[in-house]
PDB file of C-alpha atoms in Angstrom:
ATOM      1  CA  MET A 290      91.285  98.310 107.702  1.00 74.00           C
ATOM      2  CA  THR A 291      94.731  98.102 106.206  1.00 85.00           C
ATOM      3  CA  LEU A 292      97.542 100.539 106.893  1.00 88.00           C
ATOM      4  CA  VAL A 293      97.436 101.771 103.300  1.00 88.00           C
ATOM      5  CA  GLY A 294      93.681 102.364 103.581  1.00 82.00           C
ATOM      6  CA  LEU A 295      94.139 104.332 106.778  1.00 82.00           C
ATOM      7  CA  LEU A 296      96.876 106.461 105.217  1.00 86.00           C
ATOM      8  CA  LEU A 297      94.677 107.120 102.184  1.00 84.00           C
ATOM      9  CA  LEU A 298      91.777 108.170 104.422  1.00 81.00           C
ATOM     10  CA  ILE A 299      94.100 110.548 106.282  1.00 81.00           C
ATOM     11  CA  LEU A 300      95.333 111.954 102.964  1.00 84.00           C
ATOM     12  CA  VAL A 301      91.796 112.474 101.625  1.00 84.00           C
ATOM     13  CA  GLY A 302      90.772 114.132 104.900  1.00 82.00           C
ATOM     14  CA  ALA A 303      93.801 116.405 104.770  1.00 83.00           C
ATOM     15  CA  LEU A 304      93.061 117.401 101.180  1.00 85.00           C
ATOM     16  CA  CYS A 305      89.429 118.199 102.001  1.00 85.00           C
ATOM     17  CA  GLY A 306      90.528 120.239 105.002  1.00 83.00           C
ATOM     18  CA  ALA A 307      93.201 122.074 102.999  1.00 85.00           C
ATOM     19  CA  VAL A 308      90.748 122.966 100.218  1.00 87.00           C
ATOM     20  CA  ALA A 309      88.273 124.274 102.801  1.00 86.00           C
ATOM     21  CA  GLN A 310      91.016 126.313 104.483  1.00 84.00           C
ATOM     22  CA  MET A 311      91.933 127.873 101.138  1.00 85.00           C
ATOM     23  CA  ILE A 312      88.303 128.755 100.406  1.00 86.00           C
ATOM     24  CA  VAL A 313      87.562 130.223 103.847  1.00 82.00           C
ATOM     25  CA  GLY A 314      90.950 131.862 104.335  1.00 80.00           C
ATOM     26  CA  PHE A 315      91.257 130.666 107.929  1.00 75.00           C
ATOM     27  CA  SER A 316      93.758 128.019 108.978  1.00 72.00           C
ATOM     28  CA  ALA A 317      93.143 125.799 111.975  1.00 70.00           C
ATOM     29  CA  GLY A 318      96.758 124.623 112.010  1.00 73.00           C
ATOM     30  CA  GLY A 319      99.214 122.716 109.890  1.00 74.00           C
ATOM     31  CA  PHE A 320      98.838 119.244 108.431  1.00 76.00           C
ATOM     32  CA  LEU A 321      97.204 117.780 111.532  1.00 80.00           C
ATOM     33  CA  GLY A 322      94.775 120.689 111.658  1.00 79.00           C
ATOM     34  CA  SER A 323      93.832 120.030 108.043  1.00 78.00           C
ATOM     35  CA  VAL A 324      93.284 116.343 108.783  1.00 80.00           C
ATOM     36  CA  VAL A 325      91.069 117.070 111.783  1.00 83.00           C
ATOM     37  CA  VAL A 326      89.101 119.739 109.908  1.00 83.00           C
ATOM     38  CA  GLY A 327      88.700 117.378 106.936  1.00 81.00           C
ATOM     39  CA  PHE A 328      87.409 114.482 109.035  1.00 83.00           C
ATOM     40  CA  LEU A 329      85.089 116.633 111.136  1.00 85.00           C
ATOM     41  CA  GLY A 330      83.932 118.356 107.961  1.00 84.00           C
ATOM     42  CA  ALA A 331      83.191 114.974 106.413  1.00 82.00           C
ATOM     43  CA  LEU A 332      81.055 114.039 109.425  1.00 84.00           C
ATOM     44  CA  ILE A 333      79.239 117.385 109.447  1.00 86.00           C
ATOM     45  CA  GLY A 334      78.756 117.579 105.691  1.00 85.00           C
ATOM     46  CA  THR A 335      77.614 113.992 105.246  1.00 83.00           C
ATOM     47  CA  SER A 336      75.188 114.246 108.168  1.00 85.00           C
ATOM     48  CA  LEU A 337      73.816 117.523 106.847  1.00 87.00           C
ATOM     49  CA  ALA A 338      73.405 116.104 103.327  1.00 86.00           C
ATOM     50  CA  ARG A 339      71.560 113.032 104.606  1.00 86.00           C
ATOM     51  CA  TRP A 340      69.363 115.154 106.868  1.00 90.00           C
ATOM     52  CA  ILE A 341      68.372 117.433 103.988  1.00 89.00           C
ATOM     53  CA  GLY A 342      68.081 114.497 101.581  1.00 86.00           C
ATOM     54  CA  MET A 343      70.794 115.540  99.124  1.00 85.00           C
ATOM     55  CA  PRO A 344      72.438 113.003  96.802  1.00 83.00           C
ATOM     56  CA  SER A 345      75.944 111.635  97.138  1.00 80.00           C
ATOM     57  CA  LEU A 346      78.471 113.727  95.208  1.00 79.00           C
ATOM     58  CA  PHE A 347      82.020 112.647  94.355  1.00 84.00           C
ATOM     59  CA  GLY A 348      82.121 109.648  96.685  1.00 83.00           C
ATOM     60  CA  VAL A 349      85.468 107.931  97.255  1.00 83.00           C
ATOM     61  CA  THR A 350      85.440 104.448  98.776  1.00 84.00           C
ATOM     62  CA  ILE A 351      88.579 103.286 100.585  1.00 82.00           C
ATOM     63  CA  ASP A 352      88.512  99.911 102.361  1.00 82.00           C
ATOM     64  CA  GLY A 353      84.726 100.012 102.632  1.00 83.00           C
ATOM     65  CA  HIS A 354      84.592 103.570 104.030  1.00 76.00           C
ATOM     66  CA  THR A 355      83.011 106.135 101.733  1.00 78.00           C
ATOM     67  CA  ILE A 356      83.971 109.788 101.918  1.00 79.00           C
ATOM     68  CA  GLU A 357      81.811 112.144  99.894  1.00 84.00           C
ATOM     69  CA  ILE A 358      84.326 114.758  98.821  1.00 87.00           C
ATOM     70  CA  PHE A 359      81.861 117.548  98.043  1.00 89.00           C
ATOM     71  CA  TRP A 360      80.006 117.231 101.341  1.00 87.00           C
ATOM     72  CA  ALA A 361      83.255 116.848 103.283  1.00 86.00           C
ATOM     73  CA  ILE A 362      84.571 120.117 101.862  1.00 88.00           C
ATOM     74  CA  LEU A 363      81.245 121.861 102.484  1.00 89.00           C
ATOM     75  CA  GLY A 364      81.152 120.588 106.078  1.00 88.00           C
ATOM     76  CA  ALA A 365      84.753 121.697 106.606  1.00 88.00           C
ATOM     77  CA  ILE A 366      83.882 125.149 105.248  1.00 90.00           C
ATOM     78  CA  ILE A 367      81.012 125.400 107.731  1.00 89.00           C
ATOM     79  CA  LEU A 368      83.269 124.232 110.563  1.00 87.00           C
ATOM     80  CA  LEU A 369      86.022 126.700 109.645  1.00 86.00           C
ATOM     81  CA  ALA A 370      83.554 129.570 109.296  1.00 86.00           C
ATOM     82  CA  VAL A 371      82.247 128.907 112.800  1.00 86.00           C
ATOM     83  CA  LEU A 372      85.783 128.516 114.189  1.00 83.00           C
ATOM     84  CA  SER A 373      86.942 131.745 112.561  1.00 81.00           C
ATOM     85  CA  MET A 374      83.992 133.659 114.011  1.00 82.00           C
ATOM     86  CA  VAL A 375      84.624 132.247 117.490  1.00 80.00           C
ATOM     87  CA  ARG A 376      88.378 132.842 117.369  1.00 73.00           C
ATOM     88  CA  ARG A 377      88.085 136.371 115.984  1.00 65.00           C
ATOM     89  CA  SER A 378      85.484 137.360 118.550  1.00 58.00           C
ATOM     90  CA  SER A 379      87.758 136.131 121.346  1.00 54.00           C
ATOM     91  CA  TYR A 380      90.585 138.296 120.006  1.00 53.00           C
ATOM     92  CA  ARG A 381      88.337 141.357 120.061  1.00 52.00           C
ATOM     93  CA  THR A 382      87.439 140.855 123.703  1.00 50.00           C
ATOM     94  CA  ARG A 383      91.085 140.714 124.748  1.00 52.00           C
ATOM     95  CA  ILE A 384      91.879 144.162 123.371  1.00 52.00           C
TER      96      ILE A 384
END
């Protein structure tokens, strides 16, 4: 993998994570949080889509690695929804 390919993958992951954070309304952190959420969302969403048997939607191939944008955003939304429920419930127990 080239350096440019790696930077593009990071950028795509960050964009997927940022879109998911805007939809959910919960932020897991700054730029690095968006990148992590985007990559984990891509893993979750792609695995879920394959498990259910859904087709590939909006696939982007960078240096032989394909990121399915739709499923990455959906997986990031699921991840952020779970994180927001866990974090909010921990705040309630502290009070």
